[in-house]
C-alpha cells in the first residue's frame, strides 16, 4: 500500500505494540522491572517497565554506541531537561532518568492508549467534538511548553497518545529553548515533513518559535478531522515544497473549525494565534463531559489495551539479581512463560519472538545435520498472495534454486534450507512477517521484501536484529537512509527509483535527440513518482534540455486534455512518472492524439497489466526495469536450464536477480566458514557492502556506507513493447549524448 493510499480500517483494533524481551535485554533498569518492548530502532529501545508499587512507565534506553558520540549525551540531557520543565496534565511527565549512565535512559508515565495516528488509520477521522477537545488539550500542553521557554518542534499524530480522560503530548527529543540554535545546523530541517511549519521546512532556524508549533498543531487537527495530512504524503522534498508554497487541503474539515485551522496554517508566523488563544476558541462551545470525548471504537481500543496491561505478570516476590559470575542474570524460561501468558497483548504482538526465546528444549535442532554439518536458513520475505504475487513467487523460486544448487555440492561446508514469510504485499503485515525471520537465530540473511512500503514497514525488525536484508525490487531511497538512523541492514541489489528515472531519461535523449521531452508525475504513489521525476529532470538538465512538465492528482482521468496541452507546447517525447493505471490512460490518450514521439516509463509500469489493459496503445512504449531477461545472458544458461528442470518453465523476471542475491550472501558466508571463523550474522551487512559479485545476471557492488547499488554495476534494463510482449533491448546509457547541440 502506498503512502498516498487512504487508510483501510481493519476489522478489529490493532493490539498494543508490545513485544517480548529478547535474551540480550536486561531484566530491570534502575528499579524498573522490564515487561516487554514497546519499540526499537537504530538509536535504542523503548521498554515497558514497572516499579515495585505497580506503576507502569515507558523506559527509553539508548544504544551504547550512540552514547559514545560526542554530542549525543548533551542532546539526551537536553531532552530530559526539556520534558521536566513542562508542567501540564496533557503532557506525559518524566518519572526518572540518567543521562550519564553507560546506556542513557529516561522513563515517562505510560499511556496504554493508541497514538492519534494509529486511531485515525484504524477508525478514520474523528468527529468535530472530538477534534475540538483534542485541540483544546494539546493547545494547553503547548502553552505550558511555550511558558517554559521551549518549542516542541515535532507536534505530529505519532507524538499524541489518546486516553479516556484526554490526549497526552509526548517526545521532547528535538525540543529547544526559544531562540536556541547552537546544536542545530542552520541548514538542517528539523521535524516531521507534513507536520512542520514553512520556516522549519526552509531551515530558517532564527524564525522557529512557538508559532511553528501552532502551525504543526493546525496540520495535526486537519489530519484528525479529515484522515489525511493537509499537505499530502510522499517524498520529503515534495512535502517541504508544498508546505512552503501550496495551500493546505482542508476539504472535509467541519465549518466550525475551518477559520481557526486556516489561521493556524498561515505561511507567515506573525498572524498565527497563540496556543492559549487556540485553547480558548476550541473549548468555549464544547458541551458535555470530557470522559466521552472519543468515538466508541477508539474507546474500545483503549479499554482493550488497558486490560492487557492489567493482565501482565505480577511482580516477583524476590528481585532478579546478578549471576554468580557477577554479570546480569539471563532471562529465565519461567519469566518468558509468564510474559507469554500475560494476555492477548503479548500473544498477538510478539508470539514469534516469544517462541524464539523459549527454544531451550530445541537447542541444537538445526545446529547440525546427520552428517555433522551446520545447517543454516535463508529467509525470504515476499508478497506471495497480494498484488505483486507474481514477483514474490519469482523471488522465492530464485532463492530456492540457489539453496538447492548449494546443497547439491559434495564439498559444501554447511547445509541450507529456506523459510518463507508471506506479507501479502500489505505494509500492515510486513513487520510481523519480518519478525518470523529475525526471531530465528538460524536465519543467515533475508531476500526481500517485494515492494517499497512492505520493506519500509519491516525495516525496524531487520535493523534491530542487524540481519542482512537484500532486496532486488524495492527501490525506495528511504530504505537506505542513514540520516534517519534506518537501513543499517539493507543492500539494494537494484537501482533506486531516482537513479532509474535518470537512466530512462538518458535513454530517451540518446535515442531520439529530443529537445522538448514531456514529463508527467501522477500522484497516486507520490514517493515513487516524485523520485522518478526527480531523476528524469536531473538527466534532462545534464542533457541541456528544458522539459514540458506536468503534475496531476492520482484521480485524474482526462489524460487526453493534459497530454494535448503538452503536445501543443512542443512535446516531442514523453516520460510517464507514475503507476500502471495512469500509464494505461496516458497510452490510450497519446494513441488517440496521434503522438509519434518516444513514450517511456519505469519499473511500476513494467508488467503484464500494462500490456493487457493498454492493448495496442502499448505498442512501441519503452520501459525501464531493474531486471534482465535471462535469455539474453549466456552466463545464465545453466540457471535457466535448472529452472526449467525444477519448475517446467523459463524463469520469470526477478528470479535470476534473486538467485544472484542469495548466492552473493552464500559466497561470503562460505569464505568465513572455510577461514575457520564463526559466522556472525550481525556483521554480514558490513561485509556484503564491500563485495563485488559476478552473478549470472550481471555484476553487483554496493555503496559501503548506505548499501545502495553502485552506479558502476547492474543498472536499468530497457524493454520495448512489440506485438503485445516485452522485447529486451539493452542497458540504459550512463549519461546524455556527448557533444549534444541544442
mmCIF file with all atom_site columns, C-alpha atoms in Angstrom, residues 11-195:
data_model
loop_
_atom_site.group_PDB
_atom_site.id
_atom_site.type_symbol
_atom_site.label_atom_id
_atom_site.label_alt_id
_atom_site.label_comp_id
_atom_site.label_asym_id
_atom_site.label_entity_id
_atom_site.label_seq_id
_atom_site.pdbx_PDB_ins_code
_atom_site.Cartn_x
_atom_site.Cartn_y
_atom_site.Cartn_z
_atom_site.occupancy
_atom_site.B_iso_or_equiv
_atom_site.pdbx_formal_charge
_atom_site.auth_seq_id
_atom_site.auth_comp_id
_atom_site.auth_asym_id
_atom_site.auth_atom_id
_atom_site.pdbx_PDB_model_num
ATOM 1   C CA . UNK A 1 11  ? -11.945 -5.385  11.108 1.00 0.00 ? 11  UNK A CA 1
ATOM 2   C CA . UNK A 1 12  ? -10.724 -5.069  14.691 1.00 0.00 ? 12  UNK A CA 1
ATOM 3   C CA . UNK A 1 13  ? -8.494  -2.693  16.652 1.00 0.00 ? 13  UNK A CA 1
ATOM 4   C CA . UNK A 1 14  ? -4.807  -3.406  16.432 1.00 0.00 ? 14  UNK A CA 1
ATOM 5   C CA . UNK A 1 15  ? -3.248  -4.908  19.565 1.00 0.00 ? 15  UNK A CA 1
ATOM 6   C CA . UNK A 1 16  ? -0.865  -2.924  21.696 1.00 0.00 ? 16  UNK A CA 1
ATOM 7   C CA . UNK A 1 17  ? 2.596   -2.917  20.163 1.00 0.00 ? 17  UNK A CA 1
ATOM 8   C CA . UNK A 1 18  ? 4.298   -4.823  22.987 1.00 0.00 ? 18  UNK A CA 1
ATOM 9   C CA . UNK A 1 19  ? 6.940   -7.361  22.022 1.00 0.00 ? 19  UNK A CA 1
ATOM 10  C CA . UNK A 1 20  ? 8.590   -9.898  24.356 1.00 0.00 ? 20  UNK A CA 1
ATOM 11  C CA . UNK A 1 21  ? 12.043  -9.116  25.696 1.00 0.00 ? 21  UNK A CA 1
ATOM 12  C CA . UNK A 1 22  ? 14.976  -10.567 23.787 1.00 0.00 ? 22  UNK A CA 1
ATOM 13  C CA . UNK A 1 23  ? 17.532  -12.767 25.547 1.00 0.00 ? 23  UNK A CA 1
ATOM 14  C CA . UNK A 1 24  ? 20.032  -9.887  25.283 1.00 0.00 ? 24  UNK A CA 1
ATOM 15  C CA . UNK A 1 25  ? 17.693  -7.412  27.027 1.00 0.00 ? 25  UNK A CA 1
ATOM 16  C CA . UNK A 1 26  ? 18.178  -6.526  30.712 1.00 0.00 ? 26  UNK A CA 1
ATOM 17  C CA . UNK A 1 27  ? 15.535  -7.665  33.160 1.00 0.00 ? 27  UNK A CA 1
ATOM 18  C CA . UNK A 1 28  ? 15.468  -4.366  35.029 1.00 0.00 ? 28  UNK A CA 1
ATOM 19  C CA . UNK A 1 29  ? 16.774  -0.813  34.843 1.00 0.00 ? 29  UNK A CA 1
ATOM 20  C CA . UNK A 1 30  ? 17.171  1.451   37.880 1.00 0.00 ? 30  UNK A CA 1
ATOM 21  C CA . UNK A 1 31  ? 14.249  -0.046  39.769 1.00 0.00 ? 31  UNK A CA 1
ATOM 22  C CA . UNK A 1 32  ? 12.011  -0.572  36.745 1.00 0.00 ? 32  UNK A CA 1
ATOM 23  C CA . UNK A 1 33  ? 11.259  -4.216  36.054 1.00 0.00 ? 33  UNK A CA 1
ATOM 24  C CA . UNK A 1 34  ? 11.070  -4.562  32.270 1.00 0.00 ? 34  UNK A CA 1
ATOM 25  C CA . UNK A 1 35  ? 7.989   -6.384  30.943 1.00 0.00 ? 35  UNK A CA 1
ATOM 26  C CA . UNK A 1 36  ? 8.469   -6.116  27.186 1.00 0.00 ? 36  UNK A CA 1
ATOM 27  C CA . UNK A 1 37  ? 9.472   -3.930  24.259 1.00 0.00 ? 37  UNK A CA 1
ATOM 28  C CA . UNK A 1 38  ? 7.303   -1.049  23.079 1.00 0.00 ? 38  UNK A CA 1
ATOM 29  C CA . UNK A 1 39  ? 9.544   -0.213  20.121 1.00 0.00 ? 39  UNK A CA 1
ATOM 30  C CA . UNK A 1 40  ? 13.101  -0.215  18.820 1.00 0.00 ? 40  UNK A CA 1
ATOM 31  C CA . UNK A 1 41  ? 15.196  1.474   16.176 1.00 0.00 ? 41  UNK A CA 1
ATOM 32  C CA . UNK A 1 42  ? 18.705  2.497   15.248 1.00 0.00 ? 42  UNK A CA 1
ATOM 33  C CA . UNK A 1 43  ? 19.021  4.782   18.293 1.00 0.00 ? 43  UNK A CA 1
ATOM 34  C CA . UNK A 1 44  ? 17.811  2.430   21.026 1.00 0.00 ? 44  UNK A CA 1
ATOM 35  C CA . UNK A 1 45  ? 14.894  0.571   22.604 1.00 0.00 ? 45  UNK A CA 1
ATOM 36  C CA . UNK A 1 46  ? 11.756  1.679   24.467 1.00 0.00 ? 46  UNK A CA 1
ATOM 37  C CA . UNK A 1 47  ? 10.659  -0.833  27.107 1.00 0.00 ? 47  UNK A CA 1
ATOM 38  C CA . UNK A 1 48  ? 7.512   -1.163  29.176 1.00 0.00 ? 48  UNK A CA 1
ATOM 39  C CA . UNK A 1 49  ? 8.683   -1.035  32.783 1.00 0.00 ? 49  UNK A CA 1
ATOM 40  C CA . UNK A 1 50  ? 7.002   -1.324  36.163 1.00 0.00 ? 50  UNK A CA 1
ATOM 41  C CA . UNK A 1 51  ? 8.034   -0.134  39.593 1.00 0.00 ? 51  UNK A CA 1
ATOM 42  C CA . UNK A 1 52  ? 7.691   -2.141  42.803 1.00 0.00 ? 52  UNK A CA 1
ATOM 43  C CA . UNK A 1 53  ? 4.442   -0.326  43.587 1.00 0.00 ? 53  UNK A CA 1
ATOM 44  C CA . UNK A 1 54  ? 2.948   -1.311  40.232 1.00 0.00 ? 54  UNK A CA 1
ATOM 45  C CA . UNK A 1 55  ? 3.276   1.957   38.268 1.00 0.00 ? 55  UNK A CA 1
ATOM 46  C CA . UNK A 1 56  ? 3.911   1.484   34.548 1.00 0.00 ? 56  UNK A CA 1
ATOM 47  C CA . UNK A 1 57  ? 6.464   3.543   32.609 1.00 0.00 ? 57  UNK A CA 1
ATOM 48  C CA . UNK A 1 58  ? 7.858   3.795   29.110 1.00 0.00 ? 58  UNK A CA 1
ATOM 49  C CA . UNK A 1 59  ? 11.627  3.423   29.582 1.00 0.00 ? 59  UNK A CA 1
ATOM 50  C CA . UNK A 1 60  ? 13.724  4.742   26.697 1.00 0.00 ? 60  UNK A CA 1
ATOM 51  C CA . UNK A 1 61  ? 17.258  3.258   26.619 1.00 0.00 ? 61  UNK A CA 1
ATOM 52  C CA . UNK A 1 62  ? 19.849  4.310   24.045 1.00 0.00 ? 62  UNK A CA 1
ATOM 53  C CA . UNK A 1 63  ? 22.462  2.059   22.475 1.00 0.00 ? 63  UNK A CA 1
ATOM 54  C CA . UNK A 1 64  ? 25.926  2.308   23.993 1.00 0.00 ? 64  UNK A CA 1
ATOM 55  C CA . UNK A 1 65  ? 27.481  3.185   20.623 1.00 0.00 ? 65  UNK A CA 1
ATOM 56  C CA . UNK A 1 66  ? 25.149  6.194   20.369 1.00 0.00 ? 66  UNK A CA 1
ATOM 57  C CA . UNK A 1 67  ? 26.144  7.312   23.856 1.00 0.00 ? 67  UNK A CA 1
ATOM 58  C CA . UNK A 1 68  ? 29.802  7.313   22.775 1.00 0.00 ? 68  UNK A CA 1
ATOM 59  C CA . UNK A 1 69  ? 29.160  10.026  20.177 1.00 0.00 ? 69  UNK A CA 1
ATOM 60  C CA . UNK A 1 70  ? 30.494  13.422  21.192 1.00 0.00 ? 70  UNK A CA 1
ATOM 61  C CA . UNK A 1 71  ? 27.263  15.409  21.307 1.00 0.00 ? 71  UNK A CA 1
ATOM 62  C CA . UNK A 1 72  ? 24.785  12.612  21.992 1.00 0.00 ? 72  UNK A CA 1
ATOM 63  C CA . UNK A 1 73  ? 24.731  12.864  25.769 1.00 0.00 ? 73  UNK A CA 1
ATOM 64  C CA . UNK A 1 74  ? 24.277  16.623  25.519 1.00 0.00 ? 74  UNK A CA 1
ATOM 65  C CA . UNK A 1 75  ? 21.249  16.135  23.268 1.00 0.00 ? 75  UNK A CA 1
ATOM 66  C CA . UNK A 1 76  ? 19.820  13.415  25.520 1.00 0.00 ? 76  UNK A CA 1
ATOM 67  C CA . UNK A 1 77  ? 20.340  15.527  28.654 1.00 0.00 ? 77  UNK A CA 1
ATOM 68  C CA . UNK A 1 78  ? 18.554  18.421  26.976 1.00 0.00 ? 78  UNK A CA 1
ATOM 69  C CA . UNK A 1 79  ? 15.632  16.136  26.096 1.00 0.00 ? 79  UNK A CA 1
ATOM 70  C CA . UNK A 1 80  ? 15.296  15.105  29.762 1.00 0.00 ? 80  UNK A CA 1
ATOM 71  C CA . UNK A 1 81  ? 15.567  18.692  30.970 1.00 0.00 ? 81  UNK A CA 1
ATOM 72  C CA . UNK A 1 82  ? 13.030  19.925  28.425 1.00 0.00 ? 82  UNK A CA 1
ATOM 73  C CA . UNK A 1 83  ? 10.473  17.274  29.361 1.00 0.00 ? 83  UNK A CA 1
ATOM 74  C CA . UNK A 1 84  ? 10.906  18.008  33.078 1.00 0.00 ? 84  UNK A CA 1
ATOM 75  C CA . UNK A 1 85  ? 10.324  21.738  32.571 1.00 0.00 ? 85  UNK A CA 1
ATOM 76  C CA . UNK A 1 86  ? 6.836   21.211  31.135 1.00 0.00 ? 86  UNK A CA 1
ATOM 77  C CA . UNK A 1 87  ? 4.048   21.051  33.682 1.00 0.00 ? 87  UNK A CA 1
ATOM 78  C CA . UNK A 1 88  ? 0.699   20.144  32.141 1.00 0.00 ? 88  UNK A CA 1
ATOM 79  C CA . UNK A 1 89  ? -1.882  17.388  32.649 1.00 0.00 ? 89  UNK A CA 1
ATOM 80  C CA . UNK A 1 90  ? -1.812  16.967  28.856 1.00 0.00 ? 90  UNK A CA 1
ATOM 81  C CA . UNK A 1 91  ? 1.947   16.308  28.596 1.00 0.00 ? 91  UNK A CA 1
ATOM 82  C CA . UNK A 1 92  ? 3.431   12.965  29.699 1.00 0.00 ? 92  UNK A CA 1
ATOM 83  C CA . UNK A 1 93  ? 5.693   13.557  32.739 1.00 0.00 ? 93  UNK A CA 1
ATOM 84  C CA . UNK A 1 94  ? 9.212   12.219  33.276 1.00 0.00 ? 94  UNK A CA 1
ATOM 85  C CA . UNK A 1 95  ? 9.376   9.726   36.166 1.00 0.00 ? 95  UNK A CA 1
ATOM 86  C CA . UNK A 1 96  ? 13.113  9.051   36.117 1.00 0.00 ? 96  UNK A CA 1
ATOM 87  C CA . UNK A 1 97  ? 16.265  9.460   34.020 1.00 0.00 ? 97  UNK A CA 1
ATOM 88  C CA . UNK A 1 98  ? 20.037  9.044   33.976 1.00 0.00 ? 98  UNK A CA 1
ATOM 89  C CA . UNK A 1 99  ? 21.754  10.742  31.024 1.00 0.00 ? 99  UNK A CA 1
ATOM 90  C CA . UNK A 1 100 ? 25.175  9.770   32.436 1.00 0.00 ? 100 UNK A CA 1
ATOM 91  C CA . UNK A 1 101 ? 24.574  6.001   32.574 1.00 0.00 ? 101 UNK A CA 1
ATOM 92  C CA . UNK A 1 102 ? 26.644  3.789   30.207 1.00 0.00 ? 102 UNK A CA 1
ATOM 93  C CA . UNK A 1 103 ? 23.413  3.462   28.238 1.00 0.00 ? 103 UNK A CA 1
ATOM 94  C CA . UNK A 1 104 ? 21.474  6.689   28.967 1.00 0.00 ? 104 UNK A CA 1
ATOM 95  C CA . UNK A 1 105 ? 17.822  6.152   29.839 1.00 0.00 ? 105 UNK A CA 1
ATOM 96  C CA . UNK A 1 106 ? 14.667  8.115   30.564 1.00 0.00 ? 106 UNK A CA 1
ATOM 97  C CA . UNK A 1 107 ? 11.316  6.917   31.921 1.00 0.00 ? 107 UNK A CA 1
ATOM 98  C CA . UNK A 1 108 ? 7.960   8.603   31.376 1.00 0.00 ? 108 UNK A CA 1
ATOM 99  C CA . UNK A 1 109 ? 4.471   7.723   32.566 1.00 0.00 ? 109 UNK A CA 1
ATOM 100 C CA . UNK A 1 110 ? 2.958   5.033   30.360 1.00 0.00 ? 110 UNK A CA 1
ATOM 101 C CA . UNK A 1 111 ? -0.268  5.717   28.463 1.00 0.00 ? 111 UNK A CA 1
ATOM 102 C CA . UNK A 1 112 ? -1.807  2.438   27.191 1.00 0.00 ? 112 UNK A CA 1
ATOM 103 C CA . UNK A 1 113 ? -3.940  4.053   24.501 1.00 0.00 ? 113 UNK A CA 1
ATOM 104 C CA . UNK A 1 114 ? -3.079  4.274   20.789 1.00 0.00 ? 114 UNK A CA 1
ATOM 105 C CA . UNK A 1 115 ? -1.423  7.248   19.169 1.00 0.00 ? 115 UNK A CA 1
ATOM 106 C CA . UNK A 1 116 ? -3.623  9.663   17.252 1.00 0.00 ? 116 UNK A CA 1
ATOM 107 C CA . UNK A 1 117 ? -2.015  8.375   14.054 1.00 0.00 ? 117 UNK A CA 1
ATOM 108 C CA . UNK A 1 118 ? -2.948  4.775   14.898 1.00 0.00 ? 118 UNK A CA 1
ATOM 109 C CA . UNK A 1 119 ? -6.508  5.718   15.823 1.00 0.00 ? 119 UNK A CA 1
ATOM 110 C CA . UNK A 1 120 ? -7.149  7.668   12.614 1.00 0.00 ? 120 UNK A CA 1
ATOM 111 C CA . UNK A 1 121 ? -5.593  4.943   10.460 1.00 0.00 ? 121 UNK A CA 1
ATOM 112 C CA . UNK A 1 122 ? -7.689  2.240   12.145 1.00 0.00 ? 122 UNK A CA 1
ATOM 113 C CA . UNK A 1 123 ? -11.010 4.044   12.628 1.00 0.00 ? 123 UNK A CA 1
ATOM 114 C CA . UNK A 1 124 ? -10.997 7.047   10.311 1.00 0.00 ? 124 UNK A CA 1
ATOM 115 C CA . UNK A 1 125 ? -11.390 10.772  11.042 1.00 0.00 ? 125 UNK A CA 1
ATOM 116 C CA . UNK A 1 126 ? -12.612 11.982  14.412 1.00 0.00 ? 126 UNK A CA 1
ATOM 117 C CA . UNK A 1 127 ? -15.934 13.851  14.766 1.00 0.00 ? 127 UNK A CA 1
ATOM 118 C CA . UNK A 1 128 ? -15.842 17.618  15.268 1.00 0.00 ? 128 UNK A CA 1
ATOM 119 C CA . UNK A 1 129 ? -16.405 17.493  19.030 1.00 0.00 ? 129 UNK A CA 1
ATOM 120 C CA . UNK A 1 130 ? -13.517 15.042  19.467 1.00 0.00 ? 130 UNK A CA 1
ATOM 121 C CA . UNK A 1 131 ? -11.253 17.271  17.385 1.00 0.00 ? 131 UNK A CA 1
ATOM 122 C CA . UNK A 1 132 ? -12.215 20.322  19.423 1.00 0.00 ? 132 UNK A CA 1
ATOM 123 C CA . UNK A 1 133 ? -11.417 18.617  22.749 1.00 0.00 ? 133 UNK A CA 1
ATOM 124 C CA . UNK A 1 134 ? -8.227  17.136  21.290 1.00 0.00 ? 134 UNK A CA 1
ATOM 125 C CA . UNK A 1 135 ? -7.124  20.552  20.055 1.00 0.00 ? 135 UNK A CA 1
ATOM 126 C CA . UNK A 1 136 ? -8.016  22.314  23.273 1.00 0.00 ? 136 UNK A CA 1
ATOM 127 C CA . UNK A 1 137 ? -5.997  19.897  25.408 1.00 0.00 ? 137 UNK A CA 1
ATOM 128 C CA . UNK A 1 138 ? -2.985  19.902  23.088 1.00 0.00 ? 138 UNK A CA 1
ATOM 129 C CA . UNK A 1 139 ? -3.082  23.687  22.853 1.00 0.00 ? 139 UNK A CA 1
ATOM 130 C CA . UNK A 1 140 ? -2.915  23.855  26.650 1.00 0.00 ? 140 UNK A CA 1
ATOM 131 C CA . UNK A 1 141 ? 0.014   21.411  26.610 1.00 0.00 ? 141 UNK A CA 1
ATOM 132 C CA . UNK A 1 142 ? 1.796   23.604  24.070 1.00 0.00 ? 142 UNK A CA 1
ATOM 133 C CA . UNK A 1 143 ? 1.016   26.694  26.120 1.00 0.00 ? 143 UNK A CA 1
ATOM 134 C CA . UNK A 1 144 ? 2.866   25.011  29.014 1.00 0.00 ? 144 UNK A CA 1
ATOM 135 C CA . UNK A 1 145 ? 5.748   24.140  26.666 1.00 0.00 ? 145 UNK A CA 1
ATOM 136 C CA . UNK A 1 146 ? 5.985   27.738  25.488 1.00 0.00 ? 146 UNK A CA 1
ATOM 137 C CA . UNK A 1 147 ? 5.632   29.108  29.026 1.00 0.00 ? 147 UNK A CA 1
ATOM 138 C CA . UNK A 1 148 ? 8.696   27.023  29.949 1.00 0.00 ? 148 UNK A CA 1
ATOM 139 C CA . UNK A 1 149 ? 10.624  28.846  27.233 1.00 0.00 ? 149 UNK A CA 1
ATOM 140 C CA . UNK A 1 150 ? 10.611  25.847  24.873 1.00 0.00 ? 150 UNK A CA 1
ATOM 141 C CA . UNK A 1 151 ? 9.490   24.978  21.353 1.00 0.00 ? 151 UNK A CA 1
ATOM 142 C CA . UNK A 1 152 ? 8.419   21.351  20.853 1.00 0.00 ? 152 UNK A CA 1
ATOM 143 C CA . UNK A 1 153 ? 9.172   21.296  17.078 1.00 0.00 ? 153 UNK A CA 1
ATOM 144 C CA . UNK A 1 154 ? 7.680   17.845  16.390 1.00 0.00 ? 154 UNK A CA 1
ATOM 145 C CA . UNK A 1 155 ? 3.921   18.037  17.022 1.00 0.00 ? 155 UNK A CA 1
ATOM 146 C CA . UNK A 1 156 ? 2.538   15.157  14.934 1.00 0.00 ? 156 UNK A CA 1
ATOM 147 C CA . UNK A 1 157 ? -0.072  12.362  15.247 1.00 0.00 ? 157 UNK A CA 1
ATOM 148 C CA . UNK A 1 158 ? 2.544   9.844   16.375 1.00 0.00 ? 158 UNK A CA 1
ATOM 149 C CA . UNK A 1 159 ? 3.502   12.082  19.307 1.00 0.00 ? 159 UNK A CA 1
ATOM 150 C CA . UNK A 1 160 ? -0.025  12.287  20.713 1.00 0.00 ? 160 UNK A CA 1
ATOM 151 C CA . UNK A 1 161 ? -1.358  9.394   22.799 1.00 0.00 ? 161 UNK A CA 1
ATOM 152 C CA . UNK A 1 162 ? -5.095  9.018   23.412 1.00 0.00 ? 162 UNK A CA 1
ATOM 153 C CA . UNK A 1 163 ? -6.522  8.230   26.841 1.00 0.00 ? 163 UNK A CA 1
ATOM 154 C CA . UNK A 1 164 ? -10.111 8.161   28.090 1.00 0.00 ? 164 UNK A CA 1
ATOM 155 C CA . UNK A 1 165 ? -9.585  11.385  30.035 1.00 0.00 ? 165 UNK A CA 1
ATOM 156 C CA . UNK A 1 166 ? -7.867  13.229  27.172 1.00 0.00 ? 166 UNK A CA 1
ATOM 157 C CA . UNK A 1 167 ? -4.787  13.233  24.924 1.00 0.00 ? 167 UNK A CA 1
ATOM 158 C CA . UNK A 1 168 ? -1.137  13.363  26.021 1.00 0.00 ? 168 UNK A CA 1
ATOM 159 C CA . UNK A 1 169 ? 1.713   15.104  24.191 1.00 0.00 ? 169 UNK A CA 1
ATOM 160 C CA . UNK A 1 170 ? 4.962   13.123  24.208 1.00 0.00 ? 170 UNK A CA 1
ATOM 161 C CA . UNK A 1 171 ? 8.542   13.199  22.872 1.00 0.00 ? 171 UNK A CA 1
ATOM 162 C CA . UNK A 1 172 ? 10.629  16.262  23.625 1.00 0.00 ? 172 UNK A CA 1
ATOM 163 C CA . UNK A 1 173 ? 13.632  14.782  21.806 1.00 0.00 ? 173 UNK A CA 1
ATOM 164 C CA . UNK A 1 174 ? 14.086  17.790  19.498 1.00 0.00 ? 174 UNK A CA 1
ATOM 165 C CA . UNK A 1 175 ? 12.557  20.463  21.716 1.00 0.00 ? 175 UNK A CA 1
ATOM 166 C CA . UNK A 1 176 ? 14.664  23.612  22.004 1.00 0.00 ? 176 UNK A CA 1
ATOM 167 C CA . UNK A 1 177 ? 14.821  26.690  24.166 1.00 0.00 ? 177 UNK A CA 1
ATOM 168 C CA . UNK A 1 178 ? 13.290  29.600  22.281 1.00 0.00 ? 178 UNK A CA 1
ATOM 169 C CA . UNK A 1 179 ? 15.945  31.134  20.033 1.00 0.00 ? 179 UNK A CA 1
ATOM 170 C CA . UNK A 1 180 ? 18.482  28.359  20.646 1.00 0.00 ? 180 UNK A CA 1
ATOM 171 C CA . UNK A 1 181 ? 20.357  27.189  17.531 1.00 0.00 ? 181 UNK A CA 1
ATOM 172 C CA . UNK A 1 182 ? 23.773  26.214  18.877 1.00 0.00 ? 182 UNK A CA 1
ATOM 173 C CA . UNK A 1 183 ? 23.312  22.481  18.477 1.00 0.00 ? 183 UNK A CA 1
ATOM 174 C CA . UNK A 1 184 ? 21.347  22.666  15.236 1.00 0.00 ? 184 UNK A CA 1
ATOM 175 C CA . UNK A 1 185 ? 22.845  23.219  11.812 1.00 0.00 ? 185 UNK A CA 1
ATOM 176 C CA . UNK A 1 186 ? 21.386  26.304  10.168 1.00 0.00 ? 186 UNK A CA 1
ATOM 177 C CA . UNK A 1 187 ? 20.578  24.336  7.013  1.00 0.00 ? 187 UNK A CA 1
ATOM 178 C CA . UNK A 1 188 ? 19.072  21.287  8.752  1.00 0.00 ? 188 UNK A CA 1
ATOM 179 C CA . UNK A 1 189 ? 15.341  20.620  8.515  1.00 0.00 ? 189 UNK A CA 1
ATOM 180 C CA . UNK A 1 190 ? 14.178  19.501  11.974 1.00 0.00 ? 190 UNK A CA 1
ATOM 181 C CA . UNK A 1 191 ? 10.754  17.953  12.473 1.00 0.00 ? 191 UNK A CA 1
ATOM 182 C CA . UNK A 1 192 ? 8.449   15.637  10.554 1.00 0.00 ? 192 UNK A CA 1
ATOM 183 C CA . UNK A 1 193 ? 7.684   16.694  6.944  1.00 0.00 ? 193 UNK A CA 1
ATOM 184 C CA . UNK A 1 194 ? 3.951   17.190  6.529  1.00 0.00 ? 194 UNK A CA 1
ATOM 185 C CA . UNK A 1 195 ? 3.635   18.357  10.152 1.00 0.00 ? 195 UNK A CA 1
#
